[in-house]
Amino acid sequence: MAHGWGYLTTNGPEKWAEDFPVANGPRQSPINIVPREAQYDSSLKALKLKYDPSNAKGILNNGHSFQVDFVDDTDSSTLTGGPITGTYRLKQFHFHWGASDDRGSEHTVNGIKFPCELHLVHWNTKYPSFGEAASQPDGLAVVGVFLKIGAANPRLQKVLDALDAIKTKGKQTTFANFDATTLLPASLHYWTYDGSLTTPPLLESVTWIVLKEPISVSPAQVLTLIPRLLLSLLYHDKKGKMVMFRSLLFTGEGDAPCCMVDNYRPPQPLKGRLVRASFR
Ligand code: B30
Ligand code: ZN
């Protein structure tokens, strides 16, 4: 079963343990972050994200999200510092989102859901490849960024423009010269904990780095930055909905269309893990 899993009642998060027993393992993700229970750790270093825009390669509808893939054969786009040791290379970024603005993120903060969550996926270069790193306890590091509604984001424009071309599962197109650092908020304060992939195979190989500050830009700012005609392409329509994301399909061309929405896993038991904060 390559992709038998999904986000429907029949194949969603409640069913994943049938094929992937690690779904009930000791370090599953996402989690609910309770800021008051997180431990400030003064030994945590600042995050260093250095991305080369020329490493952006393509954008793909993989049937459960869309992802922007990066060339990762050298150390030109890396994550260092923060809670990790050594150098991790950027492999891809993707998003999780809801059918409506009241849900969509995987991590929650004090039980609060955000409408969308961006994941920047990196692998530890002490292993020979992403595939080998993905099964090691220190193999991957994912930076999670919440998206806050009410704000159109011009940095996302290029990503959103590409979605038209990858509406159905399996479609991909080239996506070149994109600076992923532009998607980051001003502050890189973070929470960190040991977790897993949030989709099957749910491997327990991820050092999670969840940024405290969501990304958002005001509609007023956007009006000053881009022509009115382009506004319709942004991820907010006049009612402030993330129209572009929600127009993607879980399904392939020729299948009965099924909108790609609610592609998030709910929070999993903490099981005694410590969440550390880089800030007071
Ligand atoms: S996440 O950031 O924890 N949501 C993977 C990477 C990051 C996360 C989840 C999964 C991942 O690499 N999964 C295995 C590879 N996928 C890649 C793909 O193209 O999308 C293959 C697969 O699942 O079987 Cu579909
Ligand atoms: Zn993800």
Coordinates of C-alpha atoms and ligand atoms in Angstrom, one line a residue:
M1 CA 0.0 0.0 0.0
A2 CA 1.9 3.0 -1.3
H3 CA -0.7 5.6 -0.3
G4 CA -3.7 3.8 1.2
W5 CA -3.7 6.3 4.0
G6 CA -5.3 9.7 3.9
Y7 CA -7.5 12.1 5.9
L8 CA -11.0 10.6 5.2
T9 CA -13.0 8.7 7.9
T10 CA -12.1 5.5 6.1
N11 CA -8.3 6.0 6.0
G12 CA -7.6 9.0 8.3
P13 CA -5.5 9.4 11.5
E14 CA -7.8 7.1 13.6
K15 CA -7.0 4.2 11.2
W16 CA -3.3 4.8 10.7
A17 CA -2.2 2.5 13.5
E18 CA -3.6 -0.5 11.7
D19 CA -0.8 -0.3 9.1
F20 CA 1.7 1.8 11.1
P21 CA 1.7 0.6 14.8
V22 CA 4.2 3.3 15.7
A23 CA 1.2 5.6 15.5
N24 CA 0.9 4.7 19.2
G25 CA 4.6 5.0 19.9
P26 CA 6.4 7.0 22.6
R27 CA 7.4 10.1 20.6
Q28 CA 4.5 10.9 18.1
S29 CA 3.7 14.2 16.6
P30 CA 2.1 16.7 16.5
I31 CA 1.4 17.7 20.2
N32 CA -0.5 20.4 22.0
I33 CA 2.1 22.9 23.2
V34 CA 1.3 24.3 26.7
P35 CA 3.7 27.3 26.9
R36 CA 3.5 27.4 30.8
E37 CA 4.7 23.8 30.9
A38 CA 7.6 24.4 28.5
Q39 CA 11.0 24.7 30.1
Y40 CA 13.1 27.7 29.2
D41 CA 16.5 26.4 28.3
S42 CA 19.3 29.0 28.2
S43 CA 21.6 26.6 26.5
L44 CA 19.4 26.5 23.3
K45 CA 21.2 28.3 20.5
A46 CA 19.7 30.7 17.9
L47 CA 18.3 29.0 14.8
K48 CA 20.3 29.5 11.7
L49 CA 18.5 29.0 8.4
K50 CA 20.5 29.6 5.3
Y51 CA 18.6 28.9 2.1
D52 CA 19.8 29.3 -1.4
P53 CA 16.9 30.4 -3.7
S54 CA 18.5 28.6 -6.6
N55 CA 18.0 25.2 -4.8
A56 CA 14.2 25.3 -5.4
K57 CA 13.4 22.6 -7.9
G58 CA 9.7 21.7 -8.3
I59 CA 6.3 21.7 -6.7
L60 CA 4.2 18.5 -6.4
N61 CA 0.7 17.6 -5.4
N62 CA 1.5 14.3 -3.5
G63 CA -2.2 13.6 -2.8
H64 CA -2.0 14.6 0.8
S65 CA -0.5 18.1 0.5
F66 CA 1.6 20.0 -1.9
Q67 CA 5.3 20.2 -1.5
V68 CA 8.1 22.4 -2.8
D69 CA 11.2 20.3 -3.4
F70 CA 14.9 21.4 -3.1
V71 CA 18.1 20.2 -4.6
D72 CA 19.9 18.7 -1.6
D73 CA 23.3 17.4 -2.9
T74 CA 25.4 20.1 -1.2
D75 CA 25.3 22.1 2.0
S76 CA 23.9 25.2 0.3
S77 CA 20.5 25.3 2.0
T78 CA 20.9 24.3 5.7
L79 CA 19.6 24.5 9.2
T80 CA 22.1 24.7 12.0
G81 CA 22.1 25.9 15.6
G82 CA 18.9 25.8 17.6
P83 CA 18.5 22.4 19.5
I84 CA 20.4 20.4 16.9
T85 CA 24.0 19.3 16.5
G86 CA 25.6 19.4 13.1
T87 CA 24.1 20.4 9.8
Y88 CA 20.7 19.5 8.4
R89 CA 19.8 20.1 4.7
L90 CA 16.5 21.5 3.4
K91 CA 14.6 18.7 1.5
Q92 CA 11.2 20.2 1.0
F93 CA 8.4 22.4 2.5
H94 CA 4.7 21.7 2.6
F95 CA 1.6 22.8 4.4
H96 CA -1.3 21.4 6.4
W97 CA -4.7 23.3 6.4
G98 CA -8.4 23.1 7.3
A99 CA -11.7 23.2 5.5
S100 CA -12.4 26.4 7.5
D101 CA -10.4 28.9 9.4
D102 CA -11.1 27.3 12.8
R103 CA -8.8 24.4 12.2
G104 CA -5.9 23.1 10.0
S105 CA -2.7 23.3 12.0
E106 CA -1.1 20.1 13.4
H107 CA 0.5 21.5 16.5
T108 CA -1.8 23.5 18.8
V109 CA -0.9 26.1 21.5
N110 CA -3.0 25.8 24.7
G111 CA -5.4 23.8 22.6
I112 CA -5.8 26.6 20.0
K113 CA -5.7 25.5 16.4
F114 CA -4.3 27.8 13.7
P115 CA -5.8 27.6 10.1
C116 CA -2.6 26.4 8.6
E117 CA 0.9 25.2 9.4
L118 CA 4.0 25.3 7.2
H119 CA 6.7 22.5 7.6
L120 CA 10.3 23.0 6.4
V121 CA 11.8 19.5 6.4
H122 CA 15.6 19.0 6.9
W123 CA 17.8 15.9 7.1
N124 CA 21.0 15.3 9.1
T125 CA 24.1 15.2 6.8
K126 CA 25.8 12.8 9.1
Y127 CA 23.6 10.2 7.2
P128 CA 24.1 9.6 3.5
S129 CA 20.6 10.5 2.3
F130 CA 17.2 11.8 3.4
G131 CA 15.9 8.2 3.2
E132 CA 18.5 6.9 5.6
A133 CA 18.2 9.8 7.9
A134 CA 14.4 9.4 8.1
S135 CA 14.7 6.3 10.2
Q136 CA 17.3 7.6 12.7
P137 CA 16.3 9.2 16.0
D138 CA 18.3 12.4 15.1
G139 CA 17.8 12.1 11.4
L140 CA 15.3 14.9 10.7
A141 CA 14.5 18.4 11.9
V142 CA 11.3 20.1 10.9
V143 CA 10.6 23.8 11.4
G144 CA 6.9 24.4 12.0
V145 CA 5.4 27.8 11.3
F146 CA 1.8 28.7 12.1
L147 CA -0.2 30.8 9.6
K148 CA -2.5 33.4 11.1
I149 CA -5.6 34.4 9.2
G150 CA -6.6 37.9 8.2
A151 CA -3.4 38.6 6.5
A152 CA -2.5 38.2 2.9
N153 CA 1.1 37.3 2.4
P154 CA 2.9 38.5 -0.8
R155 CA 5.8 36.1 -0.1
L156 CA 3.4 33.2 -0.7
Q157 CA 2.4 34.6 -4.1
K158 CA 4.8 32.5 -6.2
V159 CA 3.7 29.3 -4.3
L160 CA 0.0 30.1 -4.8
D161 CA 0.4 30.9 -8.4
A162 CA 1.8 27.5 -9.0
L163 CA -1.1 25.6 -7.4
D164 CA -3.3 26.0 -10.5
A165 CA -0.8 23.8 -12.4
I166 CA -0.9 21.0 -9.8
K167 CA -4.6 20.8 -8.9
T168 CA -4.7 17.0 -9.0
K169 CA -2.7 14.2 -7.2
G170 CA 0.6 13.3 -8.9
K171 CA 0.9 16.6 -10.9
Q172 CA 4.1 18.5 -10.6
T173 CA 5.8 21.5 -12.2
T174 CA 9.1 23.2 -12.0
F175 CA 9.5 25.7 -9.2
A176 CA 12.8 27.6 -9.5
N177 CA 14.5 30.4 -7.6
F178 CA 12.4 30.6 -4.5
D179 CA 13.8 32.0 -1.2
A180 CA 12.2 30.0 1.6
T181 CA 13.6 32.3 4.2
T182 CA 10.9 34.9 3.1
L183 CA 8.3 32.6 4.6
L184 CA 9.7 32.9 8.1
P185 CA 8.4 35.4 10.8
A186 CA 10.6 38.2 12.2
S187 CA 11.2 36.3 15.4
L188 CA 12.8 32.9 15.4
H189 CA 11.9 32.1 19.1
Y190 CA 10.8 28.4 19.2
W191 CA 9.6 25.5 21.2
T192 CA 11.4 22.2 20.6
Y193 CA 10.7 18.5 21.4
D194 CA 11.5 15.0 20.1
G195 CA 8.8 13.7 17.8
S196 CA 7.9 12.0 14.6
L197 CA 6.7 12.5 11.0
T198 CA 3.0 13.5 11.3
T199 CA 2.0 11.3 8.3
P200 CA 2.7 7.6 7.7
P201 CA 5.2 6.1 8.1
L202 CA 5.1 8.2 11.3
L203 CA 8.8 7.5 11.9
E204 CA 10.2 8.8 15.2
S205 CA 13.1 10.6 13.8
V206 CA 12.1 14.3 14.0
T207 CA 13.5 17.1 16.2
W208 CA 10.5 19.5 16.1
I209 CA 11.2 23.2 16.1
V210 CA 7.9 25.1 16.3
L211 CA 8.1 28.8 15.9
K212 CA 6.2 30.9 18.4
E213 CA 5.4 33.7 16.0
P214 CA 2.9 33.0 13.2
I215 CA 3.4 34.5 9.8
S216 CA 1.0 37.2 8.7
V217 CA 0.8 40.4 6.8
S218 CA -2.1 42.8 6.9
P219 CA -4.4 43.2 3.8
A220 CA -3.6 46.9 4.0
Q221 CA 0.1 46.2 3.6
V222 CA -0.6 43.9 0.7
L223 CA -2.7 46.6 -1.1
T224 CA 0.3 48.8 -1.1
L225 CA 2.6 46.0 -2.4
I226 CA 0.7 44.4 -5.3
P227 CA -1.7 45.4 -8.0
R228 CA -5.4 44.9 -7.3
L229 CA -5.8 42.4 -10.1
L230 CA -3.4 40.0 -8.4
L231 CA -5.4 40.1 -5.2
S232 CA -7.7 37.4 -6.5
L233 CA -4.8 35.0 -6.6
L234 CA -3.9 35.4 -3.0
Y235 CA -4.9 32.9 -0.4
H236 CA -7.5 35.1 1.1
D237 CA -10.7 36.0 -0.9
K238 CA -12.9 38.9 0.1
K239 CA -14.2 36.9 3.1
G240 CA -10.7 36.1 4.3
K241 CA -10.7 32.4 3.3
M242 CA -7.7 30.4 2.1
V243 CA -9.3 29.8 -1.3
M244 CA -6.2 28.8 -3.1
F245 CA -5.1 26.0 -0.8
R246 CA -8.6 24.7 -0.6
S247 CA -9.0 24.4 -4.4
L248 CA -6.4 21.6 -4.5
L249 CA -7.6 18.0 -4.8
F250 CA -6.7 14.8 -2.9
T251 CA -7.7 12.9 -6.0
G252 CA -6.1 12.3 -9.4
E253 CA -7.3 13.5 -12.8
G254 CA -10.4 11.5 -13.9
D255 CA -11.3 10.5 -10.2
A256 CA -14.3 12.0 -8.5
P257 CA -12.9 15.3 -7.2
C258 CA -12.2 15.4 -3.5
C259 CA -11.0 18.7 -2.1
M260 CA -7.7 18.7 -0.3
V261 CA -8.8 20.1 3.1
D262 CA -8.3 19.0 6.7
N263 CA -5.0 17.3 5.9
Y264 CA -3.8 17.5 9.5
R265 CA -3.2 14.9 12.2
P266 CA -4.6 15.9 15.7
P267 CA -2.3 16.3 18.7
Q268 CA -0.8 13.0 20.2
P269 CA -0.1 12.1 23.8
L270 CA 3.0 13.7 25.2
K271 CA 4.0 10.6 27.1
G272 CA 6.4 12.3 29.5
R273 CA 8.3 14.3 26.9
L274 CA 9.8 17.6 27.8
V275 CA 9.0 20.7 25.6
R276 CA 11.8 23.3 25.8
A277 CA 11.5 27.0 24.9
S278 CA 14.3 29.1 23.5
F279 CA 12.7 32.2 25.1
R280 CA 11.3 33.3 28.5
Ligands
B30_1 S1 6.0 16.2 8.5 O1 6.7 17.4 8.3 O2 6.1 15.5 9.7 N1 4.4 16.5 8.2 C1 7.6 13.3 5.4 C2 8.3 14.4 5.7 C3 7.7 15.3 6.6 C4 6.6 15.1 7.3 C5 5.8 13.9 7.0 C6 6.4 13.0 6.0 C7 8.1 12.3 4.4 O3 9.2 12.5 3.9 N2 7.4 11.2 4.2 C8 7.9 10.1 3.4 C9 8.0 10.4 2.0 N3 6.7 10.6 1.3 C10 7.1 11.7 0.5 C11 6.0 12.4 -0.3 O4 6.3 12.7 -1.4 O5 4.8 12.7 0.1 C12 6.3 9.5 0.6 C13 5.1 8.9 1.3 O6 4.2 9.6 1.8 O7 4.9 7.7 1.4 CU1 3.6 11.1 0.6
ZN2 ZN 3.9 18.3 7.6

